Structures are given as structure tokens and as C-alpha cells.
PDB file of C-alpha atoms in Angstrom:
ATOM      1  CA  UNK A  55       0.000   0.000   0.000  1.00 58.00           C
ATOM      2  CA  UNK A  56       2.808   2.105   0.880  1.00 54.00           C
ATOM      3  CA  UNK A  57       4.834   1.566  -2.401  1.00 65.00           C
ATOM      4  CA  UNK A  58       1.817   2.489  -4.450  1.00 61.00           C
ATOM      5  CA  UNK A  59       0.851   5.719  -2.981  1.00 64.00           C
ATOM      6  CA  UNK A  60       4.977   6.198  -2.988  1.00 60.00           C
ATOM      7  CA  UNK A  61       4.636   5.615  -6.745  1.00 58.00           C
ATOM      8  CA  UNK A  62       1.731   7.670  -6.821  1.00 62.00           C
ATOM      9  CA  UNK A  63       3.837  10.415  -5.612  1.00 65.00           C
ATOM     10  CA  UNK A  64       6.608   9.717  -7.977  1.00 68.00           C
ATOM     11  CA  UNK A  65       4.562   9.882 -10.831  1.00 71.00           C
ATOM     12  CA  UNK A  66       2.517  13.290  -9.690  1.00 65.00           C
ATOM     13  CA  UNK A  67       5.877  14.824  -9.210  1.00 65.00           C
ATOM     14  CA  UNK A  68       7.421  13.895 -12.135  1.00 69.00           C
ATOM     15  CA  UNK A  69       4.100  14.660 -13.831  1.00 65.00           C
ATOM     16  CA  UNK A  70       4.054  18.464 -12.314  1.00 72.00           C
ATOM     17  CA  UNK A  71       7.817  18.959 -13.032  1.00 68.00           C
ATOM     18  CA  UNK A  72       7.310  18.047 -16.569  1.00 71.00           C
ATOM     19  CA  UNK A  73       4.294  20.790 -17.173  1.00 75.00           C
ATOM     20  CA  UNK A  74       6.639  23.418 -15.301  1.00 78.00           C
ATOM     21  CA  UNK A  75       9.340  22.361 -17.620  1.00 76.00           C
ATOM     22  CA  UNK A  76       6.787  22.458 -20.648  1.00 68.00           C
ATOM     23  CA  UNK A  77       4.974  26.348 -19.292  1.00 73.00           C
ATOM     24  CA  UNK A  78       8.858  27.257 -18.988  1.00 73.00           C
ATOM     25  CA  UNK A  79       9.736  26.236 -22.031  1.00 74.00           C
ATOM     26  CA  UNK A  80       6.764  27.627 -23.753  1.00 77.00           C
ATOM     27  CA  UNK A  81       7.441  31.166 -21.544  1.00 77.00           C
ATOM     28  CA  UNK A  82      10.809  31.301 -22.813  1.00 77.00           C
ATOM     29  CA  UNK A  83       9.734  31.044 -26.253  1.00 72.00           C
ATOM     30  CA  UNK A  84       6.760  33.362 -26.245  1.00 70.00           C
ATOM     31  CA  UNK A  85       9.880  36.208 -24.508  1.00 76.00           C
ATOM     32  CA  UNK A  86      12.018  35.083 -27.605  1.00 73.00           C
ATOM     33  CA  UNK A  87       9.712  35.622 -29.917  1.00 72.00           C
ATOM     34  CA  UNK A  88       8.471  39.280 -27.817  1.00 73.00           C
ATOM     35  CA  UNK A  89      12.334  40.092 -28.364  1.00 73.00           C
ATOM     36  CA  UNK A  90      12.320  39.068 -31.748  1.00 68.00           C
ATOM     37  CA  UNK A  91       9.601  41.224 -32.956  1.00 64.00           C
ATOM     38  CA  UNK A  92      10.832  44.254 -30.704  1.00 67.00           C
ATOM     39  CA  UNK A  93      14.367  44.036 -32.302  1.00 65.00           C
ATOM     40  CA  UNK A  94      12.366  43.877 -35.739  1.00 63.00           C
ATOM     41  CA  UNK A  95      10.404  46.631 -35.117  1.00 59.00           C
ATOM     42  CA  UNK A  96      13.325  48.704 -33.747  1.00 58.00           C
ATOM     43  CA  UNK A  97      15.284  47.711 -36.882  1.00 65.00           C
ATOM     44  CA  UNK A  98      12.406  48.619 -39.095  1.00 54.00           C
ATOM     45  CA  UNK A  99      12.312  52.355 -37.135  1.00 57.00           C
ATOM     46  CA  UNK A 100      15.826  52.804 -37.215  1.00 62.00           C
ATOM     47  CA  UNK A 101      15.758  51.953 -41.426  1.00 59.00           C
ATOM     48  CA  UNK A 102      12.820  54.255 -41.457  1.00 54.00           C
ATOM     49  CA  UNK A 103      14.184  57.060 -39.316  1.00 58.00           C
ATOM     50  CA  UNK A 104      17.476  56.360 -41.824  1.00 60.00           C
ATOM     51  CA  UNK A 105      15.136  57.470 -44.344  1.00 56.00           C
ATOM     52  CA  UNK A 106      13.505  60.184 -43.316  1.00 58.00           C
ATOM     53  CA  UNK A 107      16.932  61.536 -42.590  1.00 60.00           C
ATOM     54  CA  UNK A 108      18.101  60.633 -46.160  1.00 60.00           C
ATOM     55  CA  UNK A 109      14.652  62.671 -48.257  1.00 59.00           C
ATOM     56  CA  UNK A 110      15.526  65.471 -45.766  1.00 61.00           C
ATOM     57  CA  UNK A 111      19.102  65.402 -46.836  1.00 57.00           C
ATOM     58  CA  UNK A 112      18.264  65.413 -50.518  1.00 57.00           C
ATOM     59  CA  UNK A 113      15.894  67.981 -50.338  1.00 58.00           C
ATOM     60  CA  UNK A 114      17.936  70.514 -48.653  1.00 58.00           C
ATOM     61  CA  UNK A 115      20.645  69.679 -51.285  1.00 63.00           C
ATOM     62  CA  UNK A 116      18.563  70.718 -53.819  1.00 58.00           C
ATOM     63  CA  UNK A 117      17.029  74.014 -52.144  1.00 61.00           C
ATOM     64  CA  UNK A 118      20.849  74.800 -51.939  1.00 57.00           C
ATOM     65  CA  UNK A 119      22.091  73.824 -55.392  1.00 61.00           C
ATOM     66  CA  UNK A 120      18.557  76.258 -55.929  1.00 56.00           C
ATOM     67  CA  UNK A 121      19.950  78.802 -54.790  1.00 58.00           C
ATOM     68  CA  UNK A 122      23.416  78.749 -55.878  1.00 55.00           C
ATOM     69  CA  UNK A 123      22.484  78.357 -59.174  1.00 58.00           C
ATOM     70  CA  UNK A 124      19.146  80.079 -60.383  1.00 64.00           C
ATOM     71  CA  UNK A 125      18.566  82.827 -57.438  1.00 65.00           C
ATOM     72  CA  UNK A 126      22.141  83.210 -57.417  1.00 67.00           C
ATOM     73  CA  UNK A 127      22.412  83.935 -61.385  1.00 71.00           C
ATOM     74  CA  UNK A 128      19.091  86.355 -60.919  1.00 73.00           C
ATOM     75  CA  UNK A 129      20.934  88.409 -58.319  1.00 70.00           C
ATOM     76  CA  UNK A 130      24.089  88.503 -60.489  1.00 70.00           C
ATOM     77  CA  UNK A 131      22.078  89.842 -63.835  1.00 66.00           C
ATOM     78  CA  UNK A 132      19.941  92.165 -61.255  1.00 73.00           C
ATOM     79  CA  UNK A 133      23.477  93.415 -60.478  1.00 72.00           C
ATOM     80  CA  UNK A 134      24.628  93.594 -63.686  1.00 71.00           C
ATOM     81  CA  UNK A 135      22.184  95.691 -64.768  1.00 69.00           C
ATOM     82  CA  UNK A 136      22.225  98.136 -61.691  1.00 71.00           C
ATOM     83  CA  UNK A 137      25.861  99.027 -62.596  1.00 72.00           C
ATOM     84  CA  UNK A 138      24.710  99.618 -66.678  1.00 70.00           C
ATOM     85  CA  UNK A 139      22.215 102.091 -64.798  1.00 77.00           C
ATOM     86  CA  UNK A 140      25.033 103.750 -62.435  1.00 73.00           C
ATOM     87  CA  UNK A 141      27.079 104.712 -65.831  1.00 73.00           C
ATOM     88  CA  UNK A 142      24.078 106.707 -67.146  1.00 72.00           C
ATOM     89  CA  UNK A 143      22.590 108.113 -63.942  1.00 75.00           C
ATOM     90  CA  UNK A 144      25.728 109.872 -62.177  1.00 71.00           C
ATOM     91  CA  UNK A 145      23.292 112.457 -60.454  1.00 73.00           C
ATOM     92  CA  UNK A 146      22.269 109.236 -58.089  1.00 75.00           C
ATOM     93  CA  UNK A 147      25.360 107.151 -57.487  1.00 73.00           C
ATOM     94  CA  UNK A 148      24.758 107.745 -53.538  1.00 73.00           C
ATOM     95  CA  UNK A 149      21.116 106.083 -53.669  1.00 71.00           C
ATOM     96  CA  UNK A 150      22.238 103.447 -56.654  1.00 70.00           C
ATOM     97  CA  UNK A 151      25.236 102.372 -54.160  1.00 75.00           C
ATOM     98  CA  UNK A 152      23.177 101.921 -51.405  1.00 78.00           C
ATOM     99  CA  UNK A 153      21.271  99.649 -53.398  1.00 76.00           C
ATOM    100  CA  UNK A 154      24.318  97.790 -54.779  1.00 74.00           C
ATOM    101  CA  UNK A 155      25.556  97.320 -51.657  1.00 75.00           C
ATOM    102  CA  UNK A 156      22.002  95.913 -50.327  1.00 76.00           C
ATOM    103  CA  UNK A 157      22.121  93.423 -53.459  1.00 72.00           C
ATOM    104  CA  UNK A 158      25.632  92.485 -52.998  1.00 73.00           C
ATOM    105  CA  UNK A 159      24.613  91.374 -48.854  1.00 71.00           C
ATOM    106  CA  UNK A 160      21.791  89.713 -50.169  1.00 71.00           C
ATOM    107  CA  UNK A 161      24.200  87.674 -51.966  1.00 69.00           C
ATOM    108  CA  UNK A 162      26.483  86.689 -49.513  1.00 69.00           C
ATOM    109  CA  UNK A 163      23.554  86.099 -47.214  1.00 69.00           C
ATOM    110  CA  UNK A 164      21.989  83.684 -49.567  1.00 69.00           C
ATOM    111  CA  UNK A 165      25.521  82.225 -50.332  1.00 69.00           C
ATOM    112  CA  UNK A 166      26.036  81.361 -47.258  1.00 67.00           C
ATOM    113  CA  UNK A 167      22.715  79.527 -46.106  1.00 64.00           C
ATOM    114  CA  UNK A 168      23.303  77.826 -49.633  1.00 67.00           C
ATOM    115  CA  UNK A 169      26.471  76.635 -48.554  1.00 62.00           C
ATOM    116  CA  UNK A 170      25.082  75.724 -44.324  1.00 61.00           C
ATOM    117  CA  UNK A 171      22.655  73.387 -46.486  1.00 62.00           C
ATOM    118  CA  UNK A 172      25.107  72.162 -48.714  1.00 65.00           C
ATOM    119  CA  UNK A 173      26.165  68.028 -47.203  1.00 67.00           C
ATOM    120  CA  UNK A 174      28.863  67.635 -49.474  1.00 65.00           C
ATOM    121  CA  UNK A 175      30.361  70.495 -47.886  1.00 67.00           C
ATOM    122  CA  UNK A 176      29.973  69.480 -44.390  1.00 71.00           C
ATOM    123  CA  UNK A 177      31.222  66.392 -45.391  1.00 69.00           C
ATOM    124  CA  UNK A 178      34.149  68.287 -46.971  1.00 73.00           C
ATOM    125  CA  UNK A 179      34.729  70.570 -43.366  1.00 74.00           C
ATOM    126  CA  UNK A 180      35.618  68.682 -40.713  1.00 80.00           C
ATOM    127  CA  UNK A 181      32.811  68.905 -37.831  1.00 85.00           C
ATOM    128  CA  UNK A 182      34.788  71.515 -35.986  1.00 88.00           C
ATOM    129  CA  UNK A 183      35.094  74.030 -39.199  1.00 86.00           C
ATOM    130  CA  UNK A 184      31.790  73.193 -40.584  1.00 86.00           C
ATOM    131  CA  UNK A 185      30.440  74.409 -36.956  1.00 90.00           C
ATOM    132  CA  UNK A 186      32.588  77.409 -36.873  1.00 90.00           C
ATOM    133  CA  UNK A 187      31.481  78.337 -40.755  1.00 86.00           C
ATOM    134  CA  UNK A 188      27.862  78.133 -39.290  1.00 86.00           C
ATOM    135  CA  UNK A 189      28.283  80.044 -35.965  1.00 90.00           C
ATOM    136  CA  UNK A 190      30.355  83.058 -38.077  1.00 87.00           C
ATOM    137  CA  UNK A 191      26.682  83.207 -40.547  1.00 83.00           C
ATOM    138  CA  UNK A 192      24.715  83.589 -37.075  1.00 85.00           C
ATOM    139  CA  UNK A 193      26.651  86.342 -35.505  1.00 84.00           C
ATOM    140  CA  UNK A 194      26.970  87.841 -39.598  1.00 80.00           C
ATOM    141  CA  UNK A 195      22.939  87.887 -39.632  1.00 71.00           C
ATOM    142  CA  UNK A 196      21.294  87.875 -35.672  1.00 79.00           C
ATOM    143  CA  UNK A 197      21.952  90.138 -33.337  1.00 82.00           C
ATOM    144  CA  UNK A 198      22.905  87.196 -30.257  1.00 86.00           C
ATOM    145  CA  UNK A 199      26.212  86.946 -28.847  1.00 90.00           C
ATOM    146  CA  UNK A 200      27.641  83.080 -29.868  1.00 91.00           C
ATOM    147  CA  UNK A 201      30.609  81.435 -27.729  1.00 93.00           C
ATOM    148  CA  UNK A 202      32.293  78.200 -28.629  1.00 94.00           C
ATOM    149  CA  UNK A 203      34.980  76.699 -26.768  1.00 93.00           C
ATOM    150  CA  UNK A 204      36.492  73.217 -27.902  1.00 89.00           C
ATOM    151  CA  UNK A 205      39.413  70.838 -27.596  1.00 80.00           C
ATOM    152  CA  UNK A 206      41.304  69.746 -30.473  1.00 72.00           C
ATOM    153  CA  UNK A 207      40.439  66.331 -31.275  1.00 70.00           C
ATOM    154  CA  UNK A 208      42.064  63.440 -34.872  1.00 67.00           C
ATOM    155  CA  UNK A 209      38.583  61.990 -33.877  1.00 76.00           C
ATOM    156  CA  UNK A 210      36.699  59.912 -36.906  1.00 81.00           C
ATOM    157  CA  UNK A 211      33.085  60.650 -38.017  1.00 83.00           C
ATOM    158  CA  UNK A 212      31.816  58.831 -40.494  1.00 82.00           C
ATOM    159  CA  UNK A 213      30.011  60.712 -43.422  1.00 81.00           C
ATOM    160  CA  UNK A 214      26.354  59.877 -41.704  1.00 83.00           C
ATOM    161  CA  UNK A 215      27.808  60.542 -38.186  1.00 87.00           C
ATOM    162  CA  UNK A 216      29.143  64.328 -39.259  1.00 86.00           C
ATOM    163  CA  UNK A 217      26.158  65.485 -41.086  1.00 86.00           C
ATOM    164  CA  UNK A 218      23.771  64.419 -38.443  1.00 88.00           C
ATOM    165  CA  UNK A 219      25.866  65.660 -35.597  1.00 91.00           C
ATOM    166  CA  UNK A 220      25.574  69.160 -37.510  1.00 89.00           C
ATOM    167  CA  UNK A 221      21.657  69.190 -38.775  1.00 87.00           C
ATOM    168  CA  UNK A 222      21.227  68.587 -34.568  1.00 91.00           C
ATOM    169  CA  UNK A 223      23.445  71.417 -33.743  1.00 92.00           C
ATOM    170  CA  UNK A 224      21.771  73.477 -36.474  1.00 88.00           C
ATOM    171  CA  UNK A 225      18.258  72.584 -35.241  1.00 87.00           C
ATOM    172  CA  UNK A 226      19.439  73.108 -31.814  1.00 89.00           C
ATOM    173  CA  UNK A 227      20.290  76.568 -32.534  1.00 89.00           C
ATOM    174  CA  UNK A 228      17.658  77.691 -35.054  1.00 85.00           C
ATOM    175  CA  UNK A 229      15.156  76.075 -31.917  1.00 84.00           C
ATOM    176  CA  UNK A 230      16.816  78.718 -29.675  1.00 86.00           C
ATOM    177  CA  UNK A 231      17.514  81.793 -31.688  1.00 85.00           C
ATOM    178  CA  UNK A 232      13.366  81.262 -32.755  1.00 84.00           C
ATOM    179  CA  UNK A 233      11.974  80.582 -29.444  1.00 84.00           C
ATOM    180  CA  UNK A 234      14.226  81.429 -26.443  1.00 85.00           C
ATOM    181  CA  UNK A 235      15.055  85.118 -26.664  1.00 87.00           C
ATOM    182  CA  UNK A 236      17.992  84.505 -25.716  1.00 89.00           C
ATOM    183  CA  UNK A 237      21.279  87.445 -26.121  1.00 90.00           C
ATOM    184  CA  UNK A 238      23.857  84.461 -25.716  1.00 92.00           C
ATOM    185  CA  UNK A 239      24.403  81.446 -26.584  1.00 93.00           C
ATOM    186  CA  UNK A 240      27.099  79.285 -25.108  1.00 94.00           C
ATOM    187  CA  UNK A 241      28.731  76.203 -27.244  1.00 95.00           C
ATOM    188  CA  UNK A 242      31.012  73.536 -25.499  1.00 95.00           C
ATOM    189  CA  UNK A 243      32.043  70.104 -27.204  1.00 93.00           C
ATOM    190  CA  UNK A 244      34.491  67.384 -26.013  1.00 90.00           C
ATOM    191  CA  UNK A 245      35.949  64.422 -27.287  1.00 87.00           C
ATOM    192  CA  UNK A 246      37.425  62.808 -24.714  1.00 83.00           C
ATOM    193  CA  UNK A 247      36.763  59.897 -23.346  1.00 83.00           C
ATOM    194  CA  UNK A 248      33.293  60.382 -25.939  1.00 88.00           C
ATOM    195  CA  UNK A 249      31.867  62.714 -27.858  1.00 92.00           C
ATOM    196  CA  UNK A 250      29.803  65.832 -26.286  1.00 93.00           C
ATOM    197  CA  UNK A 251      28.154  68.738 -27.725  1.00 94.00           C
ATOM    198  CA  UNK A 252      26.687  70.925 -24.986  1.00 95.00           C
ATOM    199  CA  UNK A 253      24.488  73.943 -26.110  1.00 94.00           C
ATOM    200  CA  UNK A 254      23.399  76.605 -23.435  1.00 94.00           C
ATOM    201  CA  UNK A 255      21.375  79.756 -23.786  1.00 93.00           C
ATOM    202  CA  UNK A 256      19.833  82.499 -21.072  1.00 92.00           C
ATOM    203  CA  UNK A 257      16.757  82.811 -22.708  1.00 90.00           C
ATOM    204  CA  UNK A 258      13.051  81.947 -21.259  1.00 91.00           C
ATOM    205  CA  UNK A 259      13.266  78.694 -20.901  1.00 88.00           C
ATOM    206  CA  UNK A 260      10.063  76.394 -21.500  1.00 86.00           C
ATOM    207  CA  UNK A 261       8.456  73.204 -20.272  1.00 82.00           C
ATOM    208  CA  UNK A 262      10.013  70.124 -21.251  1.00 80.00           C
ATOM    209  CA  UNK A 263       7.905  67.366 -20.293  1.00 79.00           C
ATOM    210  CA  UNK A 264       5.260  69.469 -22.403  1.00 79.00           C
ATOM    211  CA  UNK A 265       7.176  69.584 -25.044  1.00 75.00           C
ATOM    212  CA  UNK A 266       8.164  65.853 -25.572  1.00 71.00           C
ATOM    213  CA  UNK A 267       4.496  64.779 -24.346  1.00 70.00           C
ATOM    214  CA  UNK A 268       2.772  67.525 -27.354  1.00 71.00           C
ATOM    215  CA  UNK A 269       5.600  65.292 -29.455  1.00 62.00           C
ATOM    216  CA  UNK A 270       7.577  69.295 -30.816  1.00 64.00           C
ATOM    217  CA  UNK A 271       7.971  68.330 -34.234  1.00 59.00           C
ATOM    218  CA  UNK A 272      11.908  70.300 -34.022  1.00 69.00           C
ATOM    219  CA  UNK A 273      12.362  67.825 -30.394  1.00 79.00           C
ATOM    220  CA  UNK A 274      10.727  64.699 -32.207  1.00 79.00           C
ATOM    221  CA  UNK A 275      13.299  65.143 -35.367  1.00 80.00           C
ATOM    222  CA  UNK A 276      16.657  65.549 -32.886  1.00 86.00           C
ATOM    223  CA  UNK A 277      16.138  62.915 -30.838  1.00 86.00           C
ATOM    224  CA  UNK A 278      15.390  60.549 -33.793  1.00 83.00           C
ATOM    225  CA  UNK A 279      18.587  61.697 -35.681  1.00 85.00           C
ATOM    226  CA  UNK A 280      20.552  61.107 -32.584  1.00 89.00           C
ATOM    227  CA  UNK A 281      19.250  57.375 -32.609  1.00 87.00           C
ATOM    228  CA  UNK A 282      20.463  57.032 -36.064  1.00 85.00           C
ATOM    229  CA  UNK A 283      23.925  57.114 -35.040  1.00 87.00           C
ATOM    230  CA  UNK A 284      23.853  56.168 -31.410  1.00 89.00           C
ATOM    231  CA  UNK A 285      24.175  59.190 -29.675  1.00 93.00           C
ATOM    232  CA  UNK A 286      21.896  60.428 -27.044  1.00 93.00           C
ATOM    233  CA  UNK A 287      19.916  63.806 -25.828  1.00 92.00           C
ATOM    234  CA  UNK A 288      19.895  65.214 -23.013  1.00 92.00           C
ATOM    235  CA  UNK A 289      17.404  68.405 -22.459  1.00 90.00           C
ATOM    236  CA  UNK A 290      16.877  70.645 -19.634  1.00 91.00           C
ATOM    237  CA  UNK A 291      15.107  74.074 -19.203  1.00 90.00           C
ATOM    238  CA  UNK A 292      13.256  76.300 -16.569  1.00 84.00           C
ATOM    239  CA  UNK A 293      10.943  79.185 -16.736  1.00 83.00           C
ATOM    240  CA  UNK A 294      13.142  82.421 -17.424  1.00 84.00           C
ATOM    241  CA  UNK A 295      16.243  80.110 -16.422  1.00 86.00           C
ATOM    242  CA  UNK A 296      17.477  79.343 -20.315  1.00 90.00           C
ATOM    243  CA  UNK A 297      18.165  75.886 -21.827  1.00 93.00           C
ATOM    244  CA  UNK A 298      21.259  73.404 -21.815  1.00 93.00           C
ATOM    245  CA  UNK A 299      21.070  71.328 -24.853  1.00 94.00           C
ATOM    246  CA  UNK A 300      23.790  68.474 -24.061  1.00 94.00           C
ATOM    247  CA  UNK A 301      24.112  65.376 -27.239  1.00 95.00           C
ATOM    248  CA  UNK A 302      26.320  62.658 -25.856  1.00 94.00           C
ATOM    249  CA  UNK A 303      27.656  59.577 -27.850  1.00 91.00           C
ATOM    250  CA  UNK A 304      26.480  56.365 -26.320  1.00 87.00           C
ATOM    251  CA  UNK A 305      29.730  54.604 -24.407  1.00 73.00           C
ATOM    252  CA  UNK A 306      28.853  51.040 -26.386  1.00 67.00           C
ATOM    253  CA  UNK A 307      29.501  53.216 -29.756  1.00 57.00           C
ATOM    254  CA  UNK A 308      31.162  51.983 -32.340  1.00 55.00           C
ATOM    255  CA  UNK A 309      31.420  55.079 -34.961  1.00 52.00           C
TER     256      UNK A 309
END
């Protein structure tokens, strides 16, 4: 009597630790399959994201190859013609001049936002230059005082890596010189032991959980180029208290 209900045992234990091992094994499938699709899905936002980046790319290349070539050629011929005018009309070379030289910054201005959306040029630049080419057209065209401080650095940025390090720190600082009121605008990056671009302005400051939660179309488009290359954001801002804008490259990155 004693051996059966010993059996009996057995057989109920062995029975019970087979259906743990069998909802186990099932449980560990179902999270394989969970991480599966997540890594899918991530992969399928990160080739998206890619592309995104990639139609905004091309489209700003050809608003700038627009402008270099058929705005710029209009402003040359409008200039052309302005001096065939000055030759016949000495009697108003003062007002004529103040006109050419209106023309001739209208020029340079468009120049140079021809040559900020240019990516074979930033590509060209290293990220350092291309940054300083950009800060000299803000202080050439807004009236906000722009300070960058960095440390000299043979670090390598891969084409993708540089031009999407630079749209963030242009959309960084079109976000503030729009919207923050700021008079300064403080610029610190780093290199060592990783990459770190910090941005900082004493302008008004706004809500940031608002901001991410209303899903700010500028926010939503930085954070999603810093995915792209594996770099992170780091935002912070107060009521009348200015911004600090930091992008940080991810320790585990590979370049």
C-alpha cells in the first residue's frame, strides 16, 4: 500500500515537473519571440528614421544647389544691370550704391545659407570648421552673442555621423535663436573619453515634459537623428532660467 501511494507520488511529481518544464519552455519562447519582434520593429524604425533623414538630406541639397544656381544667377544679372544704370545716372550714385551694396549682402547672405545646407560640404569641413562656418553666418545675420569653446580632437566621423551631428546642432540653434530670446548662446564640445556637444542659452526657458508629451515636431526630429547614429539627448530648461542642450555619444559606440 505504501509503495503504491509512494509511486503515486513519484509519478505526480514527475508529472508536475514536466508541465513546469513544458509552461517554462513555452514562456521562454513566447519572450524570444516578444524580443524578436521588438528588435524587428526597432530595426524597421531605425531603417525608417534612416530614411527620413536621407529625403531630408536630398531635399535641402537641392534648395541649396537652388539657390546657388538660379537665385544666385538672378541676383548677379539684377546686379549687372544696376551698374549699366550707375554709368548713365551719375546724379544718383549715392542712392544706386546703397542699393548695390544691399544686393551684394543679399548675396552673400543667400551664399552662405546655400552653402550651411550644402552636405557635401559638411562632409568636406571637418565637424569643428563646418560648426565654426555656421556660428560666423549667425553672428553675420542675428543680433545674439555666440561662444564656442572646444578641444582639439584626430577623432573619426563617419560621413552619416558628421552630417547628423551638424543638422542637430543646427536645429538646436535655429530652436533657440526662434523661441528662447535669448542674447547668448554658449557652445562647449568634447571628445574625450566620448563625444559631447553641450548647447546653453539664457533665454526663457520652456516646459520640457510638455514639449516631448505635445511630441515638438523640431524635439521629435533631434532625438530621432541622434538614434540614427547612437548618440543620445539630453534636455533641460526652466521658466526664465534658459536651456542646456547636451548630445552625448552612447559609451557602447562603435562610430
Amino acid at each position: 500500500m505504501l509503495t503504491n501511494i509512494a509511486f503515486g507520488i513519484i509519478i505526480s511529481l514527475l508529472f508536475i515537473s514536466l508541465i513546469i518544464i513544458f509552461c517554462a519552455v513555452i514562456i521562454k519562447l513566447y519572450i524570444k519571440k516578444i524580443k524578436e519582434h521588438k528588435n524587428k520593429e526597432i530595426e524597421f524604425q531605425k531603417t525608417l528614421n534612416q530614411s527620413i533623414i536621407e529625403t531630408q538630406e536630398q531635399v535641402l541639397e537641392n534648395i541649396s544647389q537652388d539657390l546657388h544656381d538660379d537665385i544666385g544667377q538672378q541676383i548677379t544679372f539684377i546686379n549687372f544691370e544696376l551698374e549699366k544704370i550707375k554709368l548713365d545716372n551719375h546724379d544718383q550714385q549715392d542712392d544706386l550704391n546703397i542699393l548695390s551694396g544691399a544686393i551684394f549682402n543679399m548675396s552673400q547672405s543667400i551664399r552662405d545659407m546655400s552653402h550651411a545646407m550644402n552636405n557635401h560640404l559638411i562632409i568636406q569641413n571637418d565637424l569643428i570648421k563646418a560648426i565654426q562656418n555656421e556660428i560666423e553666418r549667425i553672428k553675420k545675420y542675428k543680433n545674439i552673442n555666440v561662444d564656442f569653446e572646444y578641444f582639439e580632437s584626430e577623432k573619426h566621423f563617419s560621413e552619416t555621423e558628421k552630417i547628423i551631428i551638424f543638422r542637430i546642432f543646427q536645429e538646436s540653434i535655429s530652436n533657440c535663436i526662434k523661441h528662447s530670446k535669448a542674447s547668448k548662446i554658449e557652445i562647449a564640445i568634447d571628445f574625450y573619453p566620448i563625444f559631447n556637444m553641450k548647447i546653453s542659452d539664457n533665454g526663457i526657458g520652456f516646459n520640457v515634459e510638455n514639449a516631448i508629451k505635445k511630441q515638438s515636431l523640431g524635439l521629435t526630429n533631434l532625438y530621432k537623428r541622434a538614434e540614427i547614429i547612437g548618440y543620445s539627448i539630453d534636455l533641460k530648461s526652466q521658466k526664465n532660467n534658459g536651456t542646456t542642450f547636451i548630445l552625448t555619444e552612447n559609451r557602447n559606440h562603435n562610430g
